[in-house]
């Protein structure tokens, strides 16, 4: 079929495509550099072409997991604990709160909504010091709970679940369940949660990635290297790299390995991942 679009319109459509391609290249170049640099031996890291593969990949990989009695594995498990448990609990809390805000009329409901929207405007970095002082008063500073507790409630996750519940969960289904004698908890668990699953997976992925990549909060809260996540642990390698340049290679391959779980998680959950909440909003 012949393309009847004017040439000027086709040229205009090329512009956003070109911008997206440039943006993708801009984001992927650092990732590509990390994986290439991870293959270089310490003596090759600063003495060879930036994107030329090296010969030290296997050596670096073995050295990474042998370093300091396998501390990298402990950091990885800590990151998995903080991200997995924190992301799962945060998703459940966000789903319950978002569902309640979407489907129940209660006093000061609009005040809560606007307060929630206001919370979206507050950068998380501004809360790190107050959170540390609070955890210190509770004698939790330096423990894993000091990293887990602040990430359990996220305004963005609650708002995302509210928007999704507004469109995906039909009021008629809830009323029918109430007539049949179902409790509110059973309605939420058996009706609302399955319908909200794509939105909940989105919240979980965003929370998991955000916690996995979080540096400032655990950096402030933790002092024992055995409780460090990958971000803080790799930073400690970089700080010591000036005295021992071989640690730079360990930090780089450690960063490359840390990317793999995120990619695997996204690929595994992509069938449920929905950022287009409009699709939920037009049902019924």
mmCIF file of C-alpha atoms in Angstrom:
data_model
loop_
_atom_site.group_PDB
_atom_site.id
_atom_site.type_symbol
_atom_site.label_atom_id
_atom_site.label_comp_id
_atom_site.label_asym_id
_atom_site.label_seq_id
_atom_site.Cartn_x
_atom_site.Cartn_y
_atom_site.Cartn_z
ATOM 1 C CA UNK A 1 0.000 0.000 0.000
ATOM 2 C CA UNK A 2 1.362 3.380 -0.972
ATOM 3 C CA UNK A 3 2.165 5.810 1.801
ATOM 4 C CA UNK A 4 -0.121 8.821 1.298
ATOM 5 C CA UNK A 5 1.336 10.885 4.141
ATOM 6 C CA UNK A 6 2.901 14.170 3.052
ATOM 7 C CA UNK A 7 6.686 14.195 3.045
ATOM 8 C CA UNK A 8 6.688 17.077 5.537
ATOM 9 C CA UNK A 9 4.651 15.011 8.025
ATOM 10 C CA UNK A 10 7.000 12.047 7.650
ATOM 11 C CA UNK A 11 9.967 14.308 8.320
ATOM 12 C CA UNK A 12 8.291 15.661 11.465
ATOM 13 C CA UNK A 13 7.738 12.112 12.746
ATOM 14 C CA UNK A 14 11.452 11.418 12.385
ATOM 15 C CA UNK A 15 12.268 14.089 14.987
ATOM 16 C CA UNK A 16 10.819 12.338 18.091
ATOM 17 C CA UNK A 17 12.247 9.023 16.885
ATOM 18 C CA UNK A 18 15.673 10.607 16.559
ATOM 19 C CA UNK A 19 15.403 12.140 20.031
ATOM 20 C CA UNK A 20 14.483 8.753 21.526
ATOM 21 C CA UNK A 21 17.395 7.059 19.756
ATOM 22 C CA UNK A 22 19.831 9.692 21.031
ATOM 23 C CA UNK A 23 18.407 9.333 24.551
ATOM 24 C CA UNK A 24 18.751 5.539 24.396
ATOM 25 C CA UNK A 25 22.369 5.799 23.251
ATOM 26 C CA UNK A 26 23.092 8.333 25.997
ATOM 27 C CA UNK A 27 21.732 5.927 28.626
ATOM 28 C CA UNK A 28 23.296 2.760 27.212
ATOM 29 C CA UNK A 29 26.851 4.034 26.683
ATOM 30 C CA UNK A 30 27.699 4.028 30.444
ATOM 31 C CA UNK A 31 26.197 0.537 30.795
ATOM 32 C CA UNK A 32 28.225 -0.700 27.829
ATOM 33 C CA UNK A 33 31.372 0.844 29.319
ATOM 34 C CA UNK A 34 30.787 -0.939 32.642
ATOM 35 C CA UNK A 35 30.539 -4.354 30.976
ATOM 36 C CA UNK A 36 33.570 -3.706 28.758
ATOM 37 C CA UNK A 37 35.646 -2.341 31.642
ATOM 38 C CA UNK A 38 34.666 -5.346 33.770
ATOM 39 C CA UNK A 39 36.628 -7.544 31.360
ATOM 40 C CA UNK A 40 39.874 -5.607 31.825
ATOM 41 C CA UNK A 41 42.692 -6.559 34.141
ATOM 42 C CA UNK A 42 43.837 -3.811 36.554
ATOM 43 C CA UNK A 43 46.822 -2.939 34.357
ATOM 44 C CA UNK A 44 44.552 -2.666 31.287
ATOM 45 C CA UNK A 45 41.879 -0.507 32.874
ATOM 46 C CA UNK A 46 43.689 2.809 32.451
ATOM 47 C CA UNK A 47 46.091 1.851 29.654
ATOM 48 C CA UNK A 48 43.822 0.626 26.859
ATOM 49 C CA UNK A 49 41.120 2.024 24.592
ATOM 50 C CA UNK A 50 37.915 2.748 26.511
ATOM 51 C CA UNK A 51 35.693 0.286 24.629
ATOM 52 C CA UNK A 52 38.338 -2.335 23.865
ATOM 53 C CA UNK A 53 37.582 -5.616 25.692
ATOM 54 C CA UNK A 54 40.222 -6.862 28.091
ATOM 55 C CA UNK A 55 41.535 -10.251 29.123
ATOM 56 C CA UNK A 56 40.792 -10.210 32.844
ATOM 57 C CA UNK A 57 37.080 -11.038 33.056
ATOM 58 C CA UNK A 58 37.458 -14.468 34.681
ATOM 59 C CA UNK A 59 40.188 -13.250 37.028
ATOM 60 C CA UNK A 60 38.120 -10.224 38.073
ATOM 61 C CA UNK A 61 35.043 -12.366 38.644
ATOM 62 C CA UNK A 62 36.911 -14.820 40.876
ATOM 63 C CA UNK A 63 38.673 -12.007 42.730
ATOM 64 C CA UNK A 64 35.360 -10.239 43.346
ATOM 65 C CA UNK A 65 33.774 -13.156 45.202
ATOM 66 C CA UNK A 66 37.017 -14.049 46.983
ATOM 67 C CA UNK A 67 37.633 -10.508 48.223
ATOM 68 C CA UNK A 68 37.521 -10.147 52.017
ATOM 69 C CA UNK A 69 36.078 -13.627 52.619
ATOM 70 C CA UNK A 70 33.272 -13.215 50.110
ATOM 71 C CA UNK A 71 31.895 -9.936 51.415
ATOM 72 C CA UNK A 72 30.429 -9.128 47.970
ATOM 73 C CA UNK A 73 28.025 -12.050 48.357
ATOM 74 C CA UNK A 74 26.899 -10.652 51.710
ATOM 75 C CA UNK A 75 26.326 -7.249 50.119
ATOM 76 C CA UNK A 76 24.284 -8.862 47.344
ATOM 77 C CA UNK A 77 22.154 -10.769 49.862
ATOM 78 C CA UNK A 78 21.623 -7.569 51.845
ATOM 79 C CA UNK A 79 20.503 -5.748 48.697
ATOM 80 C CA UNK A 80 18.152 -8.617 47.903
ATOM 81 C CA UNK A 81 16.756 -8.477 51.440
ATOM 82 C CA UNK A 82 16.235 -4.711 51.430
ATOM 83 C CA UNK A 83 14.799 -4.638 47.904
ATOM 84 C CA UNK A 84 12.747 -7.838 48.026
ATOM 85 C CA UNK A 85 11.230 -7.498 51.490
ATOM 86 C CA UNK A 86 10.976 -3.709 51.321
ATOM 87 C CA UNK A 87 9.476 -3.781 47.826
ATOM 88 C CA UNK A 88 6.943 -6.505 48.689
ATOM 89 C CA UNK A 89 5.764 -4.905 51.941
ATOM 90 C CA UNK A 90 5.666 -1.462 50.352
ATOM 91 C CA UNK A 91 3.559 -2.836 47.488
ATOM 92 C CA UNK A 92 1.038 -4.429 49.863
ATOM 93 C CA UNK A 93 0.773 -1.237 51.920
ATOM 94 C CA UNK A 94 0.428 0.882 48.775
ATOM 95 C CA UNK A 95 -2.238 -1.433 47.350
ATOM 96 C CA UNK A 96 -4.289 -1.425 50.556
ATOM 97 C CA UNK A 97 -4.010 2.343 51.021
ATOM 98 C CA UNK A 98 -4.654 3.104 47.350
ATOM 99 C CA UNK A 99 -7.679 0.793 47.261
ATOM 100 C CA UNK A 100 -9.105 2.388 50.415
ATOM 101 C CA UNK A 101 -8.665 5.901 49.031
ATOM 102 C CA UNK A 102 -10.267 4.905 45.730
ATOM 103 C CA UNK A 103 -13.266 2.929 47.005
ATOM 104 C CA UNK A 104 -14.179 4.343 50.422
ATOM 105 C CA UNK A 105 -15.589 7.731 51.312
ATOM 106 C CA UNK A 106 -14.243 8.868 54.658
ATOM 107 C CA UNK A 107 -13.823 12.086 56.585
ATOM 108 C CA UNK A 108 -10.921 14.243 55.388
ATOM 109 C CA UNK A 109 -10.469 11.989 52.364
ATOM 110 C CA UNK A 110 -9.601 14.910 50.096
ATOM 111 C CA UNK A 111 -7.194 16.250 52.698
ATOM 112 C CA UNK A 112 -5.390 12.908 52.700
ATOM 113 C CA UNK A 113 -5.319 12.934 48.909
ATOM 114 C CA UNK A 114 -3.793 16.403 48.683
ATOM 115 C CA UNK A 115 -1.340 15.526 51.449
ATOM 116 C CA UNK A 116 -0.357 12.481 49.422
ATOM 117 C CA UNK A 117 0.112 14.607 46.311
ATOM 118 C CA UNK A 118 2.228 16.991 48.356
ATOM 119 C CA UNK A 119 4.383 14.064 49.434
ATOM 120 C CA UNK A 120 5.120 13.345 45.777
ATOM 121 C CA UNK A 121 6.823 16.735 45.517
ATOM 122 C CA UNK A 122 9.250 16.150 48.397
ATOM 123 C CA UNK A 123 12.622 14.772 47.235
ATOM 124 C CA UNK A 124 13.551 11.660 49.172
ATOM 125 C CA UNK A 125 17.038 13.021 49.788
ATOM 126 C CA UNK A 126 15.620 15.749 52.051
ATOM 127 C CA UNK A 127 14.166 13.107 54.392
ATOM 128 C CA UNK A 128 17.368 11.125 54.912
ATOM 129 C CA UNK A 129 18.710 13.145 57.857
ATOM 130 C CA UNK A 130 15.340 13.376 59.701
ATOM 131 C CA UNK A 131 14.879 9.638 59.191
ATOM 132 C CA UNK A 132 18.325 8.969 60.626
ATOM 133 C CA UNK A 133 17.572 11.085 63.694
ATOM 134 C CA UNK A 134 14.280 9.236 64.170
ATOM 135 C CA UNK A 135 15.953 5.833 63.837
ATOM 136 C CA UNK A 136 18.667 6.946 66.237
ATOM 137 C CA UNK A 137 16.041 7.909 68.831
ATOM 138 C CA UNK A 138 14.500 4.444 68.413
ATOM 139 C CA UNK A 139 17.939 2.798 68.803
ATOM 140 C CA UNK A 140 17.610 1.325 65.314
ATOM 141 C CA UNK A 141 20.426 3.238 63.593
ATOM 142 C CA UNK A 142 23.017 0.799 62.293
ATOM 143 C CA UNK A 143 20.512 -2.043 61.915
ATOM 144 C CA UNK A 144 18.819 -3.420 58.812
ATOM 145 C CA UNK A 145 15.471 -2.122 60.069
ATOM 146 C CA UNK A 146 16.823 1.416 59.689
ATOM 147 C CA UNK A 147 16.959 0.803 55.934
ATOM 148 C CA UNK A 148 13.747 -1.219 55.650
ATOM 149 C CA UNK A 149 11.299 0.901 57.652
ATOM 150 C CA UNK A 150 11.682 4.211 55.735
ATOM 151 C CA UNK A 151 10.935 2.553 52.375
ATOM 152 C CA UNK A 152 7.710 0.813 53.407
ATOM 153 C CA UNK A 153 5.446 3.785 52.726
ATOM 154 C CA UNK A 154 5.822 5.624 49.444
ATOM 155 C CA UNK A 155 3.405 8.363 48.322
ATOM 156 C CA UNK A 156 4.011 7.558 44.668
ATOM 157 C CA UNK A 157 3.151 3.880 45.159
ATOM 158 C CA UNK A 158 -0.045 4.708 47.041
ATOM 159 C CA UNK A 159 -1.109 7.225 44.401
ATOM 160 C CA UNK A 160 -0.324 4.772 41.592
ATOM 161 C CA UNK A 161 -2.458 2.073 43.246
ATOM 162 C CA UNK A 162 -5.277 4.559 43.858
ATOM 163 C CA UNK A 163 -5.359 5.538 40.193
ATOM 164 C CA UNK A 164 -5.309 1.910 39.096
ATOM 165 C CA UNK A 165 -7.982 0.846 41.598
ATOM 166 C CA UNK A 166 -10.222 3.699 40.433
ATOM 167 C CA UNK A 167 -10.406 2.190 36.964
ATOM 168 C CA UNK A 168 -9.719 -1.522 37.367
ATOM 169 C CA UNK A 169 -11.904 -2.373 40.381
ATOM 170 C CA UNK A 170 -15.604 -2.037 39.589
ATOM 171 C CA UNK A 171 -17.889 -0.842 42.385
ATOM 172 C CA UNK A 172 -20.619 -3.274 41.278
ATOM 173 C CA UNK A 173 -18.367 -6.263 42.004
ATOM 174 C CA UNK A 174 -17.631 -4.934 45.478
ATOM 175 C CA UNK A 175 -21.305 -4.372 46.255
ATOM 176 C CA UNK A 176 -22.211 -7.868 45.058
ATOM 177 C CA UNK A 177 -19.552 -9.368 47.333
ATOM 178 C CA UNK A 178 -20.844 -7.369 50.310
ATOM 179 C CA UNK A 179 -24.386 -8.607 49.652
ATOM 180 C CA UNK A 180 -23.029 -12.177 49.694
ATOM 181 C CA UNK A 181 -21.596 -11.510 53.153
ATOM 182 C CA UNK A 182 -17.902 -11.205 52.286
ATOM 183 C CA UNK A 183 -15.760 -9.213 54.709
ATOM 184 C CA UNK A 184 -13.886 -6.140 53.512
ATOM 185 C CA UNK A 185 -10.572 -7.938 53.904
ATOM 186 C CA UNK A 186 -11.790 -10.872 51.788
ATOM 187 C CA UNK A 187 -13.133 -8.477 49.156
ATOM 188 C CA UNK A 188 -9.771 -6.749 48.966
ATOM 189 C CA UNK A 189 -7.821 -10.000 48.895
ATOM 190 C CA UNK A 190 -10.057 -11.998 46.516
ATOM 191 C CA UNK A 191 -11.471 -9.323 44.201
ATOM 192 C CA UNK A 192 -9.467 -6.113 44.334
ATOM 193 C CA UNK A 193 -5.928 -7.499 44.482
ATOM 194 C CA UNK A 194 -6.237 -9.757 41.393
ATOM 195 C CA UNK A 195 -7.684 -6.845 39.414
ATOM 196 C CA UNK A 196 -4.939 -4.528 40.673
ATOM 197 C CA UNK A 197 -2.133 -7.022 39.970
ATOM 198 C CA UNK A 198 -0.619 -5.167 36.969
ATOM 199 C CA UNK A 199 -0.496 -1.940 38.967
ATOM 200 C CA UNK A 200 0.946 -3.741 41.993
ATOM 201 C CA UNK A 201 3.677 -5.334 39.874
ATOM 202 C CA UNK A 202 4.543 -1.890 38.548
ATOM 203 C CA UNK A 203 4.833 -0.526 42.081
ATOM 204 C CA UNK A 204 6.931 -3.523 43.138
ATOM 205 C CA UNK A 205 9.323 -3.115 40.218
ATOM 206 C CA UNK A 206 9.740 0.604 40.795
ATOM 207 C CA UNK A 207 10.283 0.063 44.516
ATOM 208 C CA UNK A 208 12.656 -2.864 44.016
ATOM 209 C CA UNK A 209 14.813 -0.928 41.563
ATOM 210 C CA UNK A 210 14.686 2.220 43.696
ATOM 211 C CA UNK A 211 15.755 0.380 46.864
ATOM 212 C CA UNK A 212 18.375 -1.680 45.002
ATOM 213 C CA UNK A 213 19.958 1.505 43.639
ATOM 214 C CA UNK A 214 19.513 3.541 46.825
ATOM 215 C CA UNK A 215 22.817 4.815 48.164
ATOM 216 C CA UNK A 216 22.251 7.740 50.505
ATOM 217 C CA UNK A 217 19.839 6.132 52.992
ATOM 218 C CA UNK A 218 21.928 3.006 53.755
ATOM 219 C CA UNK A 219 25.114 5.088 53.617
ATOM 220 C CA UNK A 220 23.767 7.273 56.425
ATOM 221 C CA UNK A 221 22.063 4.527 58.419
ATOM 222 C CA UNK A 222 24.653 1.732 58.381
ATOM 223 C CA UNK A 223 28.181 1.507 59.758
ATOM 224 C CA UNK A 224 28.862 -2.250 59.788
ATOM 225 C CA UNK A 225 30.145 -3.510 56.422
ATOM 226 C CA UNK A 226 28.315 -6.818 56.947
ATOM 227 C CA UNK A 227 24.986 -4.970 56.633
ATOM 228 C CA UNK A 228 25.955 -2.871 53.591
ATOM 229 C CA UNK A 229 23.970 -3.212 50.362
ATOM 230 C CA UNK A 230 25.822 -3.327 47.055
ATOM 231 C CA UNK A 231 25.717 0.429 46.509
ATOM 232 C CA UNK A 232 27.467 1.266 49.770
ATOM 233 C CA UNK A 233 29.812 -1.717 49.556
ATOM 234 C CA UNK A 234 30.996 -0.842 46.051
ATOM 235 C CA UNK A 235 31.470 2.757 47.122
ATOM 236 C CA UNK A 236 33.769 1.556 49.904
ATOM 237 C CA UNK A 237 35.876 -0.224 47.270
ATOM 238 C CA UNK A 238 36.140 2.974 45.246
ATOM 239 C CA UNK A 239 37.182 4.944 48.317
ATOM 240 C CA UNK A 240 39.988 2.455 48.954
ATOM 241 C CA UNK A 241 40.965 2.271 45.286
ATOM 242 C CA UNK A 242 43.440 5.161 45.465
ATOM 243 C CA UNK A 243 45.650 3.069 47.754
ATOM 244 C CA UNK A 244 45.059 -0.181 45.871
ATOM 245 C CA UNK A 245 44.166 0.398 42.182
ATOM 246 C CA UNK A 246 43.167 -3.250 41.727
ATOM 247 C CA UNK A 247 40.037 -2.492 43.766
ATOM 248 C CA UNK A 248 38.789 -0.305 40.906
ATOM 249 C CA UNK A 249 38.475 -3.429 38.761
ATOM 250 C CA UNK A 250 36.552 -5.177 41.531
ATOM 251 C CA UNK A 251 34.200 -2.209 41.913
ATOM 252 C CA UNK A 252 33.515 -2.137 38.177
ATOM 253 C CA UNK A 253 32.809 -5.843 37.768
ATOM 254 C CA UNK A 254 30.770 -5.663 40.976
ATOM 255 C CA UNK A 255 28.626 -2.948 39.379
ATOM 256 C CA UNK A 256 28.226 -5.062 36.235
ATOM 257 C CA UNK A 257 27.099 -8.090 38.244
ATOM 258 C CA UNK A 258 24.684 -5.888 40.232
ATOM 259 C CA UNK A 259 22.869 -4.915 37.020
ATOM 260 C CA UNK A 260 22.033 -8.515 36.087
ATOM 261 C CA UNK A 261 19.359 -9.186 38.784
ATOM 262 C CA UNK A 262 17.470 -6.041 37.777
ATOM 263 C CA UNK A 263 17.412 -7.065 34.117
ATOM 264 C CA UNK A 264 16.326 -10.597 35.048
ATOM 265 C CA UNK A 265 13.525 -9.296 37.274
ATOM 266 C CA UNK A 266 12.149 -6.976 34.594
ATOM 267 C CA UNK A 267 12.222 -9.754 31.987
ATOM 268 C CA UNK A 268 10.495 -12.159 34.381
ATOM 269 C CA UNK A 269 7.710 -9.743 35.374
ATOM 270 C CA UNK A 270 7.282 -7.898 32.072
ATOM 271 C CA UNK A 271 4.059 -9.770 31.250
ATOM 272 C CA UNK A 272 2.419 -8.065 34.242
ATOM 273 C CA UNK A 273 4.207 -4.723 34.061
ATOM 274 C CA UNK A 274 1.784 -1.914 33.265
ATOM 275 C CA UNK A 275 2.780 1.719 33.269
ATOM 276 C CA UNK A 276 -0.173 2.660 31.037
ATOM 277 C CA UNK A 277 -2.690 3.164 33.827
ATOM 278 C CA UNK A 278 -5.121 4.627 31.283
ATOM 279 C CA UNK A 279 -5.801 1.028 30.220
ATOM 280 C CA UNK A 280 -7.132 0.353 33.698
ATOM 281 C CA UNK A 281 -8.996 3.627 33.773
ATOM 282 C CA UNK A 282 -11.185 2.959 30.745
ATOM 283 C CA UNK A 283 -12.488 -0.456 31.785
ATOM 284 C CA UNK A 284 -16.236 -0.724 32.162
#
